[in-house]
Amino acid sequence: MPRMLTSRPLHYLLLLLVAGVLFFPNLGAHALWDVDEAHNAECAREMLDGENWIVPTFNFVLRTDKPALLYWLMILAFKWFGVGEFAARFWSATCGVGSTLLTYELGRRMFNPLTGLLAGVALASSFMFCVSSHAATPDALLIFWVLATFLAFWRSYSHGGQGWLMVCGVTMGLAALAKGAVGLVLPVGILGLFLIWERRLWMLLNWRLLAGLAIFALVAVPWYALVGHDTKGAFLRGFFLKHHVERFQQPMEGHGGFFLFHPLVFLVTFAPWSAFLGATVWYALGRRGRGDSTSASAAAEPHLRPASPYRLLWCWFGVWLVFFSLAGTKLPNYILPAFPAFAILTGRFLARWIEGEVQLSRAWMATAFGVVVAVGLAISAGLVVVSGQLPQVPLDGRVFPELLYLAPVGLGFVLAGATSVVLLYRDRRGLAVGVVACSAVACLAVLAGVGPILVAEHKAPLALAEAIAQHQQEPEVEIGCLGFYQPSLVFYTQRKIYNFAKPIEAVDHLHSVKQSYLLIPQGHWEQLRRQVEVPTTVVGSHWDFMAAQQIVVVSNRPANARAGQALGGATTASPVSPGPPTGSGQATSITQR
């Protein structure tokens, strides 16, 4: 086998290049996304500002949604890079790179180097995983530590050892600090089911199990104990009862769905590699999986069966998918930790096909490459639609004209799929897969690096926060919202935001003796201003695609020399554009003010 197909250092360099190109370009070039990114970043900023590493707060009140590991890492990044979007997303991108390498290593140890390489590329260039590696959320951290758990397990188990019982205590403890009980319960369930399938459950009858539990407790329990003590149990009740038990029992925040929601989500979000899903499943089940005689672990360790790696991967993927399919609350990111398992299965199928170990009709693989073409056409068509080029499609004002420039990117998949079909019939299997891989990396890098910047121009919070900063005349101001509220407003103003439920509350806010600002949809302000009895100034406005409205910033002070016009006597509003702009400028990112 050529050295390029077996060299670990060369594979690491290639995967670092792939992951770096996919995850880091323009990472901090666009504003935070509401709601999750903004919640997490502001929570970390408040903990940093208050020199508090225990109790998470958002908008200066207790936040019980997530544990502390993500916040701690963000705080470190804020110290290194300054408070801003790049720092907030840095660890997600870094964990994305790490997960790519761990997937490679696990695939290599289970099977062979080519399997690991293809698995790493497939994971990194799958749509949803790439998104998670750009997002200031705990998903990338959870994926990394779950992967580390299974790599530690396999490295020990495949050599007949039981040291994994202690190492997994560390990795599961960190997974629990990343996203809660799911970091312990599901990996334990997966490993338990696998050992039952392997008829090796007796391996748990070992003192190392108690040691592993003790290590897990040392890693995860202290923070939970401290935050429980400092909040008098409020965090633990909110986190475990509401965000664990209630989320599983019933849909929360409108995130419901039927049983097949997650399988369908996987089919879409694992693209373009879901094009090979049918063949991957067919050749990884039953006799076809047991017939894989080139398993690296099985070849090196006689006690392992050729089917053992397949069993672990199916337990991993299946348990994660079924568990969240049974849950009441359903979100696409919930199944992300199962992506590495299927990436390895996909990499294994493609490696066996390239090496000629499995034979299937050309029509089958031509169909798979045809799906890659369909993915490209769907991307291009979707971008044309959301750019507003088809007026007959109702978009409720959520139009992004600039995305039309990205529509040709989808043609990269079309060209790759068509080229791979030609190569298939010339029996150039490795090159056919390589073309798909290169197109996936190149096209997704452009979409991930440029697309968010174009969409961010249509988000209001950053631009409105900068308008407030330019107009602010007094050291202490109060900011409120009526009919429009986004969590990123808290991050960009670095102040408490009052979200009013009633118009009278907003009127009283503007009547305050303090300098006050009100963020409100333009149409609402036209009605509310008749009730305001103090002079006001509209100091800024911006279209927000999430609200599908023009949002204005109203101040109860006259404009300063840098912004707006003083409107003495009568309450009025400055002229603003009546609809979504065709190219409203994106204000620059802030650092610590």
XYZ file of C-alpha atoms in Angstrom, residues 110 197-198 289-290 298 304-314:
17
model
C -10.593 -0.403 14.427
C -23.521 -8.251 22.745
C -19.901 -9.391 23.038
C -19.841 -6.948 8.560
C -18.515 -10.187 10.004
C -9.228 -8.368 14.981
C -11.686 -9.956 18.992
C -14.186 -10.902 16.321
C -14.191 -9.092 12.959
C -17.675 -7.883 13.875
C -16.583 -6.325 17.197
C -15.827 -2.833 15.858
C -19.075 -2.867 13.905
C -20.978 -3.817 17.039
C -19.561 -0.920 19.014
C -20.272 1.544 16.218
C -23.847 0.314 15.787
